[in-house]
mmCIF file of C-alpha atoms in Angstrom:
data_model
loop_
_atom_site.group_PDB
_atom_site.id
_atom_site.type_symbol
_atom_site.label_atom_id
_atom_site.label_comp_id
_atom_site.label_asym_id
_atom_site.label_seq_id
_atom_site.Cartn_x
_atom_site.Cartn_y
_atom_site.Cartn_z
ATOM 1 C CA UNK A 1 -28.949 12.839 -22.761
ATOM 2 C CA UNK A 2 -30.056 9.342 -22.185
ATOM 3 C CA UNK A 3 -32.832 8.674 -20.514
ATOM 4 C CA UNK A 4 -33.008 6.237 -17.260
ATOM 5 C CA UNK A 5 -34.934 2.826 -17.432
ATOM 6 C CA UNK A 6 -37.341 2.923 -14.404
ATOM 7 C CA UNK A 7 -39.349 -0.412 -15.239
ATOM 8 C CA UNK A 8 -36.312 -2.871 -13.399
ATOM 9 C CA UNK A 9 -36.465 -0.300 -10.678
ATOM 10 C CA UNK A 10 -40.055 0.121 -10.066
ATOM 11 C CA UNK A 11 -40.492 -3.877 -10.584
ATOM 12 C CA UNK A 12 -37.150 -4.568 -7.499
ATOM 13 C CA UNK A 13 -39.319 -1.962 -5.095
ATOM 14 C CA UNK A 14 -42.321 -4.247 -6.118
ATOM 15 C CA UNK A 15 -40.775 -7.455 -4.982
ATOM 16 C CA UNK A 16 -39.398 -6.128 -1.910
ATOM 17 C CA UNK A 17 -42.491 -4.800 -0.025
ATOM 18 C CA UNK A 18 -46.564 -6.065 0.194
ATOM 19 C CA UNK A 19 -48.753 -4.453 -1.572
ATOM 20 C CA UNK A 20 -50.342 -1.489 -0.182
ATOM 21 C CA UNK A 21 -53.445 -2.757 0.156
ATOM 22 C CA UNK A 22 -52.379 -5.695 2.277
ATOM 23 C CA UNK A 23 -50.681 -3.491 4.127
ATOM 24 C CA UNK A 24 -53.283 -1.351 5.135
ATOM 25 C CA UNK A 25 -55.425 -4.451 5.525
ATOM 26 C CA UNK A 26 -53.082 -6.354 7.541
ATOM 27 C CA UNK A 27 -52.721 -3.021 10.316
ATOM 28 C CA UNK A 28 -56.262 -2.677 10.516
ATOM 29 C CA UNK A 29 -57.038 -6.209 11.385
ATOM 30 C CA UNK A 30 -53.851 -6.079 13.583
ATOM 31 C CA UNK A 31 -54.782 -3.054 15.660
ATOM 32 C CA UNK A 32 -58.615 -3.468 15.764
ATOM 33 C CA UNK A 33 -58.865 -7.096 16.650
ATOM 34 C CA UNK A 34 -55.547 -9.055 17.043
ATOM 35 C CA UNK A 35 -53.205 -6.910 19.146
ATOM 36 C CA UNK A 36 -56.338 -6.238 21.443
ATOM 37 C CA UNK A 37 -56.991 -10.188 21.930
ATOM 38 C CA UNK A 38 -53.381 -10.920 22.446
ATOM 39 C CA UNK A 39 -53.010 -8.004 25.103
ATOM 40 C CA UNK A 40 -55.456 -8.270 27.299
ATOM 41 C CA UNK A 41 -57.186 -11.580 26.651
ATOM 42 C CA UNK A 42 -53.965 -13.611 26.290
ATOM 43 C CA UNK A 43 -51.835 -11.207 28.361
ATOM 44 C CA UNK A 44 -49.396 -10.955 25.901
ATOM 45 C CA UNK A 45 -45.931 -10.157 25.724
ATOM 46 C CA UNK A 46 -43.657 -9.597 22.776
ATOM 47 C CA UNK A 47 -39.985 -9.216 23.007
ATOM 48 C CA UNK A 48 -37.355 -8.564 20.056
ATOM 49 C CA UNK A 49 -39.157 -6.914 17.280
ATOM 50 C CA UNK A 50 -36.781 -4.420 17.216
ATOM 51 C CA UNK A 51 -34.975 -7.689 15.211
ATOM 52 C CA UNK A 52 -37.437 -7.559 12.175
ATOM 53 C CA UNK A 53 -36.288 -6.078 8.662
ATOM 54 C CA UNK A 54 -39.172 -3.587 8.056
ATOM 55 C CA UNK A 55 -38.470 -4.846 3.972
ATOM 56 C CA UNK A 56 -37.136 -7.150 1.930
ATOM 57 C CA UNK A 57 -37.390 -10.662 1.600
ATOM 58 C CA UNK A 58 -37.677 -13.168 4.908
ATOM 59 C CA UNK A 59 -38.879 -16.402 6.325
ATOM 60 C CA UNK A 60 -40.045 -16.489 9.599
ATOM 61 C CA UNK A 61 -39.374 -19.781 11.091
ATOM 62 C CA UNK A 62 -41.186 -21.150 14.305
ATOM 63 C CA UNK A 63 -42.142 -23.735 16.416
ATOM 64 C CA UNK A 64 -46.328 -24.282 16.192
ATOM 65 C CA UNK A 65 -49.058 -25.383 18.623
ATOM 66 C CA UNK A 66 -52.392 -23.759 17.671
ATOM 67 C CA UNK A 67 -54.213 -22.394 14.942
ATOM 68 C CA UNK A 68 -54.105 -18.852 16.572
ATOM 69 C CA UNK A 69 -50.174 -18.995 15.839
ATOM 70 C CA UNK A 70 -50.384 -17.244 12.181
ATOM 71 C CA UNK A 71 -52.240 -14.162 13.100
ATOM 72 C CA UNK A 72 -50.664 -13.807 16.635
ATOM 73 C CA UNK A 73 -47.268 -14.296 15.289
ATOM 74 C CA UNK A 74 -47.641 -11.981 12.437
ATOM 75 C CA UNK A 75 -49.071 -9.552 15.052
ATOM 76 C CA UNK A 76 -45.841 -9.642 16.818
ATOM 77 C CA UNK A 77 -43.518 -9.380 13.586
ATOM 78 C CA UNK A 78 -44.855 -6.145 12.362
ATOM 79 C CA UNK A 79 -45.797 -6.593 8.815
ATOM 80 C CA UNK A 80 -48.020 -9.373 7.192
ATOM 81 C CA UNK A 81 -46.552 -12.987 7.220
ATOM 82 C CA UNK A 82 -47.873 -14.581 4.061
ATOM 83 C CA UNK A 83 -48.862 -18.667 5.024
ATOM 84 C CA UNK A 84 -50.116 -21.152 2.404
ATOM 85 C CA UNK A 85 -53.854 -22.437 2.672
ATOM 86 C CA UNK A 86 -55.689 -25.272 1.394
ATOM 87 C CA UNK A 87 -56.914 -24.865 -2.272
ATOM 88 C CA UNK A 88 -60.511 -24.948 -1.484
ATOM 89 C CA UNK A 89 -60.984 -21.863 0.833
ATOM 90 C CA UNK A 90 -59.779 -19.877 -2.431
ATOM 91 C CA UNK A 91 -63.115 -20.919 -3.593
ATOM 92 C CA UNK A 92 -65.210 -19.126 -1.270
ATOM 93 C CA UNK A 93 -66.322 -15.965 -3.136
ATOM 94 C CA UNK A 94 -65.182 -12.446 -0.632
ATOM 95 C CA UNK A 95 -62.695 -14.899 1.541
ATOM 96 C CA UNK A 96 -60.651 -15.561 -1.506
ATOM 97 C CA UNK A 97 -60.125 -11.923 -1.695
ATOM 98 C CA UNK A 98 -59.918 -11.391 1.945
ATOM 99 C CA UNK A 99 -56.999 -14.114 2.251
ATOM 100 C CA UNK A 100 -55.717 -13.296 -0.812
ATOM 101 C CA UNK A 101 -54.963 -9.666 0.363
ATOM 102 C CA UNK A 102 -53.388 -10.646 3.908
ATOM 103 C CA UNK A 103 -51.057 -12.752 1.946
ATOM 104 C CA UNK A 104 -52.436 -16.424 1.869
ATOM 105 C CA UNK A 105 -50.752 -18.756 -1.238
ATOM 106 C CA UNK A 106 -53.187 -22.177 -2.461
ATOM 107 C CA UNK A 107 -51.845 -25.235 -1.603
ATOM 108 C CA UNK A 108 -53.647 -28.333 -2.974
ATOM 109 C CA UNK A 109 -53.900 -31.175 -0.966
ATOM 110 C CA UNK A 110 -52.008 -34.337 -1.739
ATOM 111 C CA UNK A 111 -49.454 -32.608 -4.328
ATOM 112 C CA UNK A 112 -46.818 -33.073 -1.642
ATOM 113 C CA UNK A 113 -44.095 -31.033 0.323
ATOM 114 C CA UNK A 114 -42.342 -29.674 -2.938
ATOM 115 C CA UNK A 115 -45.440 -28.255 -4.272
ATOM 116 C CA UNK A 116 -45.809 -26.401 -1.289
ATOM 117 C CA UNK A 117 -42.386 -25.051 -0.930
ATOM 118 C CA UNK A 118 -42.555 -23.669 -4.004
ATOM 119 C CA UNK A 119 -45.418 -21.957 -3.438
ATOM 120 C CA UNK A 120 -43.871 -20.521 -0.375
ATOM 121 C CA UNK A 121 -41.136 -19.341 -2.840
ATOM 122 C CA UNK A 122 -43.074 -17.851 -4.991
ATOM 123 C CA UNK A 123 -44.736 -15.894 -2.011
ATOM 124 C CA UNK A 124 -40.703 -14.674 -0.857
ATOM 125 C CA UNK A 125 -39.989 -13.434 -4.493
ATOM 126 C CA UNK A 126 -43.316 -11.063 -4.406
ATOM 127 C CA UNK A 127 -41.997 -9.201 -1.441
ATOM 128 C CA UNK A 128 -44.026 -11.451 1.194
ATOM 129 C CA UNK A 129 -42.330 -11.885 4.846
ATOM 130 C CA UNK A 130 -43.259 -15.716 4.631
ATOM 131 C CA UNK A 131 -43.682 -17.790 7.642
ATOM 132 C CA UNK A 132 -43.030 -21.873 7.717
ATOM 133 C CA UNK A 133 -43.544 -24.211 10.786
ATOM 134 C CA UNK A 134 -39.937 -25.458 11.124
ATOM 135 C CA UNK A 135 -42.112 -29.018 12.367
ATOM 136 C CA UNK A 136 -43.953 -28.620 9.393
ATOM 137 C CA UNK A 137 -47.238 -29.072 11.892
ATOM 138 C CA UNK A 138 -48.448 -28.760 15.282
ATOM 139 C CA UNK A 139 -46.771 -30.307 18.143
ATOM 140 C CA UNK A 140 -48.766 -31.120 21.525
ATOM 141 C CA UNK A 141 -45.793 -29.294 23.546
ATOM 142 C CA UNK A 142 -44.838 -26.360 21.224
ATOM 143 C CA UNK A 143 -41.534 -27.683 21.079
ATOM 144 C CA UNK A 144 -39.392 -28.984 17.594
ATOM 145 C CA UNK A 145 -39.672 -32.587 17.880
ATOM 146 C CA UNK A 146 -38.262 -33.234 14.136
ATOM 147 C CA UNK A 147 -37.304 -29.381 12.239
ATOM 148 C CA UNK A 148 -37.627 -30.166 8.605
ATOM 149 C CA UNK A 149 -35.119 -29.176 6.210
ATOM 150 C CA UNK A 150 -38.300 -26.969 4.056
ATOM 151 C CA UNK A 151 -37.227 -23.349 5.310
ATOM 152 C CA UNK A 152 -33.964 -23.241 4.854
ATOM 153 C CA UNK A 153 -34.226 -25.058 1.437
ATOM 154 C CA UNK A 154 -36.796 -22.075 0.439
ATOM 155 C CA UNK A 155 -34.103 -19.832 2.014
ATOM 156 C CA UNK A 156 -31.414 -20.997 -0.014
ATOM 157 C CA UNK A 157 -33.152 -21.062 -3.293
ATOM 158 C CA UNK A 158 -34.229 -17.187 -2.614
ATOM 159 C CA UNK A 159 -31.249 -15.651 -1.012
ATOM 160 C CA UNK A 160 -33.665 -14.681 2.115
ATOM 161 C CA UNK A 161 -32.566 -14.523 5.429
ATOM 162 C CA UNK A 162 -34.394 -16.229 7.865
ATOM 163 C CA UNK A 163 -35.375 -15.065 11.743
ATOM 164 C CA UNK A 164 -36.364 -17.799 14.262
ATOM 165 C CA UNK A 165 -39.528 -17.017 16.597
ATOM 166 C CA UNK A 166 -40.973 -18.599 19.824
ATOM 167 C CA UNK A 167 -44.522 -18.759 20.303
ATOM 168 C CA UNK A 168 -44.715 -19.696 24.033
ATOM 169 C CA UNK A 169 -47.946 -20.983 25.760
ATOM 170 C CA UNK A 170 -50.083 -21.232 22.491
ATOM 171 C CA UNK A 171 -50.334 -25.040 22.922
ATOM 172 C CA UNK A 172 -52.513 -24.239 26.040
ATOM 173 C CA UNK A 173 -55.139 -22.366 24.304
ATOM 174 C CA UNK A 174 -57.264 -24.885 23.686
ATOM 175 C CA UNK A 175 -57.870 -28.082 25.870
ATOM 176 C CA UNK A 176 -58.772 -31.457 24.124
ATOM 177 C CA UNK A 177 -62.378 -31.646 22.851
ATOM 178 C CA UNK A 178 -63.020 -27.559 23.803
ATOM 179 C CA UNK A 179 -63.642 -24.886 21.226
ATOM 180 C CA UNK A 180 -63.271 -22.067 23.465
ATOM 181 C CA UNK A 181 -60.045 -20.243 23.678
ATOM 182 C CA UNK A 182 -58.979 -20.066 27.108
ATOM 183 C CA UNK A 183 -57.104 -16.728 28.674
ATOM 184 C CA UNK A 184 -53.688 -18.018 29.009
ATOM 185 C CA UNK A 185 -50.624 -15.933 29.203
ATOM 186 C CA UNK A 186 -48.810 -15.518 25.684
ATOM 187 C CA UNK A 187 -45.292 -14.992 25.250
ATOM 188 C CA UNK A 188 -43.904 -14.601 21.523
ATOM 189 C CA UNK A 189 -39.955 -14.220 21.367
ATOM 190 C CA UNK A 190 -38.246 -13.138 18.245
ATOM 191 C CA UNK A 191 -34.753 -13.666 17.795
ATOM 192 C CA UNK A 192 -31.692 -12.580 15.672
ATOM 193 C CA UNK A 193 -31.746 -12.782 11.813
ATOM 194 C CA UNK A 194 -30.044 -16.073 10.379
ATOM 195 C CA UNK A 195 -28.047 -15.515 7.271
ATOM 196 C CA UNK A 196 -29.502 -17.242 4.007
ATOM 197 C CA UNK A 197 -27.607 -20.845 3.568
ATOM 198 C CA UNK A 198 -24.794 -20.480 0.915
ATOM 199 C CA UNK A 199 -25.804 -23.561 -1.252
ATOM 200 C CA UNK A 200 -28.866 -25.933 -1.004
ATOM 201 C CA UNK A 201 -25.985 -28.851 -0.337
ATOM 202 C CA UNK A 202 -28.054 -31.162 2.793
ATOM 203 C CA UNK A 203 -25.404 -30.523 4.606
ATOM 204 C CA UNK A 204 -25.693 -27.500 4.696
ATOM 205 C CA UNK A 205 -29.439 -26.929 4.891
ATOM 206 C CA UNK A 206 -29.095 -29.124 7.864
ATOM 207 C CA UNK A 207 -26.499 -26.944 9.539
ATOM 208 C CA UNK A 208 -28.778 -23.864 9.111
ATOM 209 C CA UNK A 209 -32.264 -26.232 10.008
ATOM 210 C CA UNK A 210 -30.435 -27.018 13.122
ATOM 211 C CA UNK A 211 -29.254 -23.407 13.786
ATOM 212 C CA UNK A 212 -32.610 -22.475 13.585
ATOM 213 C CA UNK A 213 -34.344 -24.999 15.626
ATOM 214 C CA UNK A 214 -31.628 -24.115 18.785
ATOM 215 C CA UNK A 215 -32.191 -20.560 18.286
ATOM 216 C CA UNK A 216 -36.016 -21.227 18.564
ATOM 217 C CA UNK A 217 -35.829 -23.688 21.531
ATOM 218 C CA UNK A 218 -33.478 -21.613 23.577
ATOM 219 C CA UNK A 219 -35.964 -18.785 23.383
ATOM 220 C CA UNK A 220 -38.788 -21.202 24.328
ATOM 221 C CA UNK A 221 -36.825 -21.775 27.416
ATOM 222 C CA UNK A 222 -37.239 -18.319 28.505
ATOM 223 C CA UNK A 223 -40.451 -18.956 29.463
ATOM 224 C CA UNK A 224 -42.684 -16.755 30.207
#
């Protein structure tokens, strides 16, 4: 009788899932502090969740206005949604570890937008939900003004579907020259899962940037 091999196995279940620890992490920061701040001190209101693979590789694609977007948007997703961060803050002795568990991948500054996408790759192939700014940064309006062709590149390089996400009213937050967050109303929509592009041909990585950037607007315009 021959025995099974259970290494390729237990390595695929690796890949497609966090690690437990981040896991745990990632609820307890999400029910103790985030969900709390978002519901009653932003009002907030999530709708489509019920659109989320609970496993399995995705990029979460969506417009971007503050930095309170990551950790309110990964809120709203259900399971941690990996983003890259500047080299130096792995540094920081106890952060490093902290980010490092939630999901966080080094970027260094100046290497360029390739560097960075294939960090973001690397984050999709260990089991990561991975989020990108379709804008690539934040926009005064939190609307696309120019979608860059990054996610669906990453997408098409690592067969990953992609899901587009609104994050309404997070570009009112904060008001020019203030460091206090103010109490505005939230909304964070999450639409339908995109199918991976079949080639990384511009054209199409275009059609499916585009695709993305519609579906992401057109929630937007539901307001609040």
């Amino acid at each position: 009788m021959r025995e099974t091999p259970s290494r390729p196995v237990d390595a695929e279940i690796v890949r497609d899932r966090e690690p437990l620890i981040s896991l745990v992490l990632y609820h307890l920061f999400k029910w103790s502090i985030v969900s709390p701040v978002l519901h009653t001190y932003f009002r907030g209101r999530i709708y489509g969740a019920e659109n989320v693979p609970k496993q399995g590789r995705l990029l979460v694609v969506s417009n971007h206005a503050s930095d309170f977007d990551p950790p309110l948007l990964s809120c709203a997703i259900g399971r941690p949604v990996a983003y890259m961060a500047k080299e130096e803050l792995f540094k920081v002795p106890v952060l490093k570890q902290a980010i490092t568990a939630y999901g966080a991948y080094p970027v260094k500054r100046g290497t360029g937008d390739r560097a960075a996408m294939k960090a973001a790759m690397a984050s999709v192939e260990s089991g990561w939900a991975t989020g990108v700014f379709l804008d690539g940064t934040r926009t005064a309006d939190g609307r696309i003004a120019d979608p860059k062709l990054g996610a669906a590149w990453i997408a098409a390089k690592t067969n990953s579907p992609l899901i587009p996400v609104s994050l309404w009213g997070t570009h009112e937050i904060f008001k020019p020259g203030s460091s206090i967050p103010r109490p505005v109303p939230i909304t964070i929509r999450i639409g339908e899962v995109i199918e991976a592009p079949k080639s990384s041909d511009r054209a199409e990585l275009e059609a499916i940037t585009q695709r993305c950037a519609i579906a992401i607007h057109a929630l937007h315009d539901l307001g609040r």
